[in-house]
Amino acid sequence: MSGKQVIDFIESLKVPEGPRAGKQVKLAPFQKQFIRGAMAPKVLMGVLSVGRGNGKSTLTAGIALGSLLGVWDDQPRREILVAARTRDQAQIVFQYVAGLTTGLPEEQQEQLTFRRGQRLEIEYGDGHILRCISADPKNALGTSPTLAVMDERGHWPDDKGDALEAALLSGLGKRGGKCLMISTSAANDSHSFSQWLDNPPAGCYVQEHRPAPGIPADDVASIIEANPGAKHGIGSSIAWLVAQAQRSIARGGSALSTFRLYNRNERVSGERRDMLLSVDEWLDCEVSELPPREGACIVGIDLGGSASMSAAVFYWPNTHRLEAIGAFPCNPGLADRGVRDGVRDRYVEMQDRGELLTMGDKVVPAGQFLQAIMTHLDGAAAACFTADRYRQAEFIDAMNAASVRVPVVWRGMGWRDGAEDVERFRKSIFDGEVQSLPSLLLRSAFSDAVTIQDVSGNSKLAKARSAGRIDAAAAAILAVAEGARRKARPIAQSKVPQWA
């Protein structure tokens, strides 16, 4: 088998639907690149991640049909399985494969039998079968496929999807078959599809078209990066994608997160959640020169454990100045931790910028982190610390061990305190009362920070992805909200004594 055989076959077919229906299929360079890499002889697994509407159906259906016809595989009684999330989605793939067959020579078409009943099957010649199934492990029992294509693997349910994946991979081993995963990004880094992309084993070819996080949704270069087919007339045009990005920015909330997930191929939650802040709202807070450290400072602190980050945010309500630092334990190192969290070398870059510290072995020592906070204050007066009451006892012990004497305001992160703090924080942002230097630590935290609403419209902080590190965002909310409360309190007026 060679990539050229696959490319030549697919480009001999005709487009079954859409504006180019009836014309020859023309593969884009990124599609040819994937075919050459994934269909190489020694590659057993090919993984492609690209934005919605970039010809994934053409690749899936074309490769499956060519394998069924034996264009590059002469095994007897070939079995090709195309798995999708639901039966309806499997039927869409089936219809696309059936559409491609109309461009075949008549003698080949006569050997095809279509079954559209309980099973979606195409039989060719002497017992060669192409079957489209839903992501349910029972559908793969007893199979021994020569090719398995997992369509939109990033959106299969975790439990059934992983079980079906295991069943397909074990079946492929019986006949030396090949597996392809073609999908938009999963919503988080812990999903199995994300793990294939981030930690590919030997014999796995990976091609991912995903822009860096924290970029405005309507940035043209990153839209093109996630939609490489747009420049070649595949799917949506660049102008349409930019216009759609601007509409989603205007609507915000789940419209924006859905656009980022499907059209920008980013790993963000597509659930109906609102972003704490949009990228653009935070970028408006960044300045080239900070206002002075005047007045008392309020320090928001979020203590982390072995996996999470510890973070502190310093806020001067009088001048609106905001600074932030974070800390991770030394083991594992920042490079390894970045790979595990799906952010590559972002933590290393934060450390180089002086925004991220390392201390301790497996856990950041709370006392040492408090000492680092006092060092960062560099003599500036601290009006108070504000922290989550969930770890109150540990926090007090750390303050005593570090000999730190600062009043502490305890807040909850649930609906009662959390909803108030989120709204005060957002109001301060929108009123221009927060100013910060460009901070990769804060950009990263806000890009992963979403809010969940209850039936009364109260919002509390949550993660957009499981491996997201929103500790700096939580600390910023605590500090800025406390600053807003203190500014709103009336100043006691001293009365001039009068003679009766």
mmCIF file with all atom_site columns, C-alpha atoms in Angstrom, residues 281-408:
data_model
loop_
_atom_site.group_PDB
_atom_site.id
_atom_site.type_symbol
_atom_site.label_atom_id
_atom_site.label_alt_id
_atom_site.label_comp_id
_atom_site.label_asym_id
_atom_site.label_entity_id
_atom_site.label_seq_id
_atom_site.pdbx_PDB_ins_code
_atom_site.Cartn_x
_atom_site.Cartn_y
_atom_site.Cartn_z
_atom_site.occupancy
_atom_site.B_iso_or_equiv
_atom_site.pdbx_formal_charge
_atom_site.auth_seq_id
_atom_site.auth_comp_id
_atom_site.auth_asym_id
_atom_site.auth_atom_id
_atom_site.pdbx_PDB_model_num
ATOM 1   C CA . GLU A 1 281 ? -12.370 41.261 27.572 1.00 0.00 ? 281 GLU A CA 1
ATOM 2   C CA . TRP A 1 282 ? -9.203  40.232 29.377 1.00 0.00 ? 282 TRP A CA 1
ATOM 3   C CA . LEU A 1 283 ? -6.901  41.650 26.696 1.00 0.00 ? 283 LEU A CA 1
ATOM 4   C CA . ASP A 1 284 ? -8.561  45.046 27.275 1.00 0.00 ? 284 ASP A CA 1
ATOM 5   C CA . CYS A 1 285 ? -7.201  44.906 30.846 1.00 0.00 ? 285 CYS A CA 1
ATOM 6   C CA . GLU A 1 286 ? -3.598  44.479 29.743 1.00 0.00 ? 286 GLU A CA 1
ATOM 7   C CA . VAL A 1 287 ? -1.463  47.618 29.695 1.00 0.00 ? 287 VAL A CA 1
ATOM 8   C CA . SER A 1 288 ? 2.138   48.345 28.731 1.00 0.00 ? 288 SER A CA 1
ATOM 9   C CA . GLU A 1 289 ? 2.856   50.220 31.976 1.00 0.00 ? 289 GLU A CA 1
ATOM 10  C CA . LEU A 1 290 ? 1.329   49.449 35.373 1.00 0.00 ? 290 LEU A CA 1
ATOM 11  C CA . PRO A 1 291 ? -0.082  52.138 37.670 1.00 0.00 ? 291 PRO A CA 1
ATOM 12  C CA . PRO A 1 292 ? 1.871   52.611 40.924 1.00 0.00 ? 292 PRO A CA 1
ATOM 13  C CA . ARG A 1 293 ? 1.574   50.511 44.082 1.00 0.00 ? 293 ARG A CA 1
ATOM 14  C CA . GLU A 1 294 ? -0.414  53.017 46.107 1.00 0.00 ? 294 GLU A CA 1
ATOM 15  C CA . GLY A 1 295 ? -2.612  52.213 49.069 1.00 0.00 ? 295 GLY A CA 1
ATOM 16  C CA . ALA A 1 296 ? -3.107  48.868 50.703 1.00 0.00 ? 296 ALA A CA 1
ATOM 17  C CA . CYS A 1 297 ? -2.888  45.644 48.679 1.00 0.00 ? 297 CYS A CA 1
ATOM 18  C CA . ILE A 1 298 ? -5.431  42.826 48.769 1.00 0.00 ? 298 ILE A CA 1
ATOM 19  C CA . VAL A 1 299 ? -3.957  39.388 48.098 1.00 0.00 ? 299 VAL A CA 1
ATOM 20  C CA . GLY A 1 300 ? -6.202  36.619 46.723 1.00 0.00 ? 300 GLY A CA 1
ATOM 21  C CA . ILE A 1 301 ? -4.715  33.173 47.395 1.00 0.00 ? 301 ILE A CA 1
ATOM 22  C CA . ASP A 1 302 ? -5.659  29.765 45.989 1.00 0.00 ? 302 ASP A CA 1
ATOM 23  C CA . LEU A 1 303 ? -3.668  26.930 47.549 1.00 0.00 ? 303 LEU A CA 1
ATOM 24  C CA . GLY A 1 304 ? -3.184  23.921 45.279 1.00 0.00 ? 304 GLY A CA 1
ATOM 25  C CA . GLY A 1 305 ? -2.457  20.279 45.908 1.00 0.00 ? 305 GLY A CA 1
ATOM 26  C CA . SER A 1 306 ? -0.141  17.833 44.170 1.00 0.00 ? 306 SER A CA 1
ATOM 27  C CA . ALA A 1 307 ? -1.674  18.257 40.695 1.00 0.00 ? 307 ALA A CA 1
ATOM 28  C CA . SER A 1 308 ? -3.123  21.758 40.845 1.00 0.00 ? 308 SER A CA 1
ATOM 29  C CA . MET A 1 309 ? -1.278  25.046 40.901 1.00 0.00 ? 309 MET A CA 1
ATOM 30  C CA . SER A 1 310 ? -1.023  27.400 43.863 1.00 0.00 ? 310 SER A CA 1
ATOM 31  C CA . ALA A 1 311 ? -1.647  31.000 42.828 1.00 0.00 ? 311 ALA A CA 1
ATOM 32  C CA . ALA A 1 312 ? -1.673  34.468 44.345 1.00 0.00 ? 312 ALA A CA 1
ATOM 33  C CA . VAL A 1 313 ? -3.028  37.682 42.853 1.00 0.00 ? 313 VAL A CA 1
ATOM 34  C CA . PHE A 1 314 ? -2.104  41.123 44.221 1.00 0.00 ? 314 PHE A CA 1
ATOM 35  C CA . TYR A 1 315 ? -4.652  43.903 43.731 1.00 0.00 ? 315 TYR A CA 1
ATOM 36  C CA . TRP A 1 316 ? -4.387  47.578 44.646 1.00 0.00 ? 316 TRP A CA 1
ATOM 37  C CA . PRO A 1 317 ? -7.961  48.948 44.555 1.00 0.00 ? 317 PRO A CA 1
ATOM 38  C CA . ASN A 1 318 ? -6.812  52.598 44.701 1.00 0.00 ? 318 ASN A CA 1
ATOM 39  C CA . THR A 1 319 ? -4.853  52.387 41.436 1.00 0.00 ? 319 THR A CA 1
ATOM 40  C CA . HIS A 1 320 ? -6.401  49.230 39.883 1.00 0.00 ? 320 HIS A CA 1
ATOM 41  C CA . ARG A 1 321 ? -2.981  47.560 39.637 1.00 0.00 ? 321 ARG A CA 1
ATOM 42  C CA . LEU A 1 322 ? -3.023  43.742 39.460 1.00 0.00 ? 322 LEU A CA 1
ATOM 43  C CA . GLU A 1 323 ? -0.121  41.273 39.588 1.00 0.00 ? 323 GLU A CA 1
ATOM 44  C CA . ALA A 1 324 ? -0.079  37.461 39.708 1.00 0.00 ? 324 ALA A CA 1
ATOM 45  C CA . ILE A 1 325 ? 2.287   34.613 40.503 1.00 0.00 ? 325 ILE A CA 1
ATOM 46  C CA . GLY A 1 326 ? 1.811   30.846 40.501 1.00 0.00 ? 326 GLY A CA 1
ATOM 47  C CA . ALA A 1 327 ? 3.699   27.845 41.839 1.00 0.00 ? 327 ALA A CA 1
ATOM 48  C CA . PHE A 1 328 ? 3.985   24.154 41.005 1.00 0.00 ? 328 PHE A CA 1
ATOM 49  C CA . PRO A 1 329 ? 5.865   21.422 42.889 1.00 0.00 ? 329 PRO A CA 1
ATOM 50  C CA . CYS A 1 330 ? 9.200   20.424 41.377 1.00 0.00 ? 330 CYS A CA 1
ATOM 51  C CA . ASN A 1 331 ? 8.206   16.829 40.665 1.00 0.00 ? 331 ASN A CA 1
ATOM 52  C CA . PRO A 1 332 ? 7.284   16.276 37.847 1.00 0.00 ? 332 PRO A CA 1
ATOM 53  C CA . GLY A 1 333 ? 9.146   19.012 36.003 1.00 0.00 ? 333 GLY A CA 1
ATOM 54  C CA . LEU A 1 334 ? 7.327   21.818 34.220 1.00 0.00 ? 334 LEU A CA 1
ATOM 55  C CA . ALA A 1 335 ? 8.020   20.374 30.755 1.00 0.00 ? 335 ALA A CA 1
ATOM 56  C CA . ASP A 1 336 ? 6.531   16.978 31.692 1.00 0.00 ? 336 ASP A CA 1
ATOM 57  C CA . ARG A 1 337 ? 3.643   18.624 33.509 1.00 0.00 ? 337 ARG A CA 1
ATOM 58  C CA . GLY A 1 338 ? 2.889   20.740 30.455 1.00 0.00 ? 338 GLY A CA 1
ATOM 59  C CA . VAL A 1 339 ? 2.721   17.646 28.241 1.00 0.00 ? 339 VAL A CA 1
ATOM 60  C CA . ARG A 1 340 ? 0.436   15.915 30.730 1.00 0.00 ? 340 ARG A CA 1
ATOM 61  C CA . ASP A 1 341 ? -1.866  18.944 30.949 1.00 0.00 ? 341 ASP A CA 1
ATOM 62  C CA . GLY A 1 342 ? -1.959  19.341 27.177 1.00 0.00 ? 342 GLY A CA 1
ATOM 63  C CA . VAL A 1 343 ? -0.309  22.797 27.072 1.00 0.00 ? 343 VAL A CA 1
ATOM 64  C CA . ARG A 1 344 ? 3.096   21.726 25.728 1.00 0.00 ? 344 ARG A CA 1
ATOM 65  C CA . ASP A 1 345 ? 5.808   24.190 26.889 1.00 0.00 ? 345 ASP A CA 1
ATOM 66  C CA . ARG A 1 346 ? 3.494   26.862 28.308 1.00 0.00 ? 346 ARG A CA 1
ATOM 67  C CA . TYR A 1 347 ? 4.579   26.288 31.929 1.00 0.00 ? 347 TYR A CA 1
ATOM 68  C CA . VAL A 1 348 ? 8.244   26.569 30.986 1.00 0.00 ? 348 VAL A CA 1
ATOM 69  C CA . GLU A 1 349 ? 7.510   29.846 29.219 1.00 0.00 ? 349 GLU A CA 1
ATOM 70  C CA . MET A 1 350 ? 5.656   31.142 32.294 1.00 0.00 ? 350 MET A CA 1
ATOM 71  C CA . GLN A 1 351 ? 8.701   30.348 34.412 1.00 0.00 ? 351 GLN A CA 1
ATOM 72  C CA . ASP A 1 352 ? 10.995  32.157 31.972 1.00 0.00 ? 352 ASP A CA 1
ATOM 73  C CA . ARG A 1 353 ? 8.719   35.209 32.225 1.00 0.00 ? 353 ARG A CA 1
ATOM 74  C CA . GLY A 1 354 ? 8.942   35.161 36.034 1.00 0.00 ? 354 GLY A CA 1
ATOM 75  C CA . GLU A 1 355 ? 5.237   34.321 36.468 1.00 0.00 ? 355 GLU A CA 1
ATOM 76  C CA . LEU A 1 356 ? 5.603   30.730 37.715 1.00 0.00 ? 356 LEU A CA 1
ATOM 77  C CA . LEU A 1 357 ? 7.710   29.356 40.565 1.00 0.00 ? 357 LEU A CA 1
ATOM 78  C CA . THR A 1 358 ? 8.623   25.805 41.537 1.00 0.00 ? 358 THR A CA 1
ATOM 79  C CA . MET A 1 359 ? 8.982   24.708 45.144 1.00 0.00 ? 359 MET A CA 1
ATOM 80  C CA . GLY A 1 360 ? 8.669   21.548 47.182 1.00 0.00 ? 360 GLY A CA 1
ATOM 81  C CA . ASP A 1 361 ? 8.719   18.019 45.785 1.00 0.00 ? 361 ASP A CA 1
ATOM 82  C CA . LYS A 1 362 ? 5.262   16.537 45.178 1.00 0.00 ? 362 LYS A CA 1
ATOM 83  C CA . VAL A 1 363 ? 3.213   19.343 46.798 1.00 0.00 ? 363 VAL A CA 1
ATOM 84  C CA . VAL A 1 364 ? 3.759   23.102 47.006 1.00 0.00 ? 364 VAL A CA 1
ATOM 85  C CA . PRO A 1 365 ? 4.561   23.831 50.706 1.00 0.00 ? 365 PRO A CA 1
ATOM 86  C CA . ALA A 1 366 ? 1.903   26.290 51.851 1.00 0.00 ? 366 ALA A CA 1
ATOM 87  C CA . GLY A 1 367 ? 4.263   28.064 54.269 1.00 0.00 ? 367 GLY A CA 1
ATOM 88  C CA . GLN A 1 368 ? 6.965   28.501 51.646 1.00 0.00 ? 368 GLN A CA 1
ATOM 89  C CA . PHE A 1 369 ? 4.405   29.829 49.165 1.00 0.00 ? 369 PHE A CA 1
ATOM 90  C CA . LEU A 1 370 ? 3.205   32.401 51.724 1.00 0.00 ? 370 LEU A CA 1
ATOM 91  C CA . GLN A 1 371 ? 6.815   33.513 52.197 1.00 0.00 ? 371 GLN A CA 1
ATOM 92  C CA . ALA A 1 372 ? 7.101   33.914 48.424 1.00 0.00 ? 372 ALA A CA 1
ATOM 93  C CA . ILE A 1 373 ? 3.975   36.099 48.539 1.00 0.00 ? 373 ILE A CA 1
ATOM 94  C CA . MET A 1 374 ? 5.539   38.349 51.185 1.00 0.00 ? 374 MET A CA 1
ATOM 95  C CA . THR A 1 375 ? 8.741   38.531 49.122 1.00 0.00 ? 375 THR A CA 1
ATOM 96  C CA . HIS A 1 376 ? 6.708   39.594 46.072 1.00 0.00 ? 376 HIS A CA 1
ATOM 97  C CA . LEU A 1 377 ? 5.000   42.328 48.122 1.00 0.00 ? 377 LEU A CA 1
ATOM 98  C CA . ASP A 1 378 ? 8.483   43.722 48.782 1.00 0.00 ? 378 ASP A CA 1
ATOM 99  C CA . GLY A 1 379 ? 7.400   45.839 51.714 1.00 0.00 ? 379 GLY A CA 1
ATOM 100 C CA . ALA A 1 380 ? 4.032   46.913 50.305 1.00 0.00 ? 380 ALA A CA 1
ATOM 101 C CA . ALA A 1 381 ? 1.271   47.001 52.904 1.00 0.00 ? 381 ALA A CA 1
ATOM 102 C CA . ALA A 1 382 ? -1.183  44.113 52.727 1.00 0.00 ? 382 ALA A CA 1
ATOM 103 C CA . ALA A 1 383 ? -4.686  45.054 53.832 1.00 0.00 ? 383 ALA A CA 1
ATOM 104 C CA . CYS A 1 384 ? -5.702  41.404 53.967 1.00 0.00 ? 384 CYS A CA 1
ATOM 105 C CA . PHE A 1 385 ? -5.436  37.968 52.450 1.00 0.00 ? 385 PHE A CA 1
ATOM 106 C CA . THR A 1 386 ? -8.621  36.471 51.012 1.00 0.00 ? 386 THR A CA 1
ATOM 107 C CA . ALA A 1 387 ? -8.837  32.709 50.534 1.00 0.00 ? 387 ALA A CA 1
ATOM 108 C CA . ASP A 1 388 ? -11.183 29.735 50.234 1.00 0.00 ? 388 ASP A CA 1
ATOM 109 C CA . ARG A 1 389 ? -12.482 28.663 53.649 1.00 0.00 ? 389 ARG A CA 1
ATOM 110 C CA . TYR A 1 390 ? -12.418 25.022 52.479 1.00 0.00 ? 390 TYR A CA 1
ATOM 111 C CA . ARG A 1 391 ? -8.718  24.834 53.458 1.00 0.00 ? 391 ARG A CA 1
ATOM 112 C CA . GLN A 1 392 ? -8.909  27.243 56.392 1.00 0.00 ? 392 GLN A CA 1
ATOM 113 C CA . ALA A 1 393 ? -7.118  25.048 58.947 1.00 0.00 ? 393 ALA A CA 1
ATOM 114 C CA . GLU A 1 394 ? -4.205  24.291 56.603 1.00 0.00 ? 394 GLU A CA 1
ATOM 115 C CA . PHE A 1 395 ? -3.962  27.984 55.686 1.00 0.00 ? 395 PHE A CA 1
ATOM 116 C CA . ILE A 1 396 ? -3.798  29.115 59.317 1.00 0.00 ? 396 ILE A CA 1
ATOM 117 C CA . ASP A 1 397 ? -1.141  26.498 60.128 1.00 0.00 ? 397 ASP A CA 1
ATOM 118 C CA . ALA A 1 398 ? 0.928   27.716 57.170 1.00 0.00 ? 398 ALA A CA 1
ATOM 119 C CA . MET A 1 399 ? 0.623   31.362 58.298 1.00 0.00 ? 399 MET A CA 1
ATOM 120 C CA . ASN A 1 400 ? 1.808   30.436 61.783 1.00 0.00 ? 400 ASN A CA 1
ATOM 121 C CA . ALA A 1 401 ? 4.722   28.411 60.412 1.00 0.00 ? 401 ALA A CA 1
ATOM 122 C CA . ALA A 1 402 ? 5.757   31.265 58.112 1.00 0.00 ? 402 ALA A CA 1
ATOM 123 C CA . SER A 1 403 ? 5.267   33.892 60.873 1.00 0.00 ? 403 SER A CA 1
ATOM 124 C CA . VAL A 1 404 ? 2.906   35.890 58.637 1.00 0.00 ? 404 VAL A CA 1
ATOM 125 C CA . ARG A 1 405 ? 0.529   38.231 60.452 1.00 0.00 ? 405 ARG A CA 1
ATOM 126 C CA . VAL A 1 406 ? -2.086  39.499 58.018 1.00 0.00 ? 406 VAL A CA 1
ATOM 127 C CA . PRO A 1 407 ? -5.896  39.545 58.462 1.00 0.00 ? 407 PRO A CA 1
ATOM 128 C CA . VAL A 1 408 ? -7.680  36.879 56.391 1.00 0.00 ? 408 VAL A CA 1
#
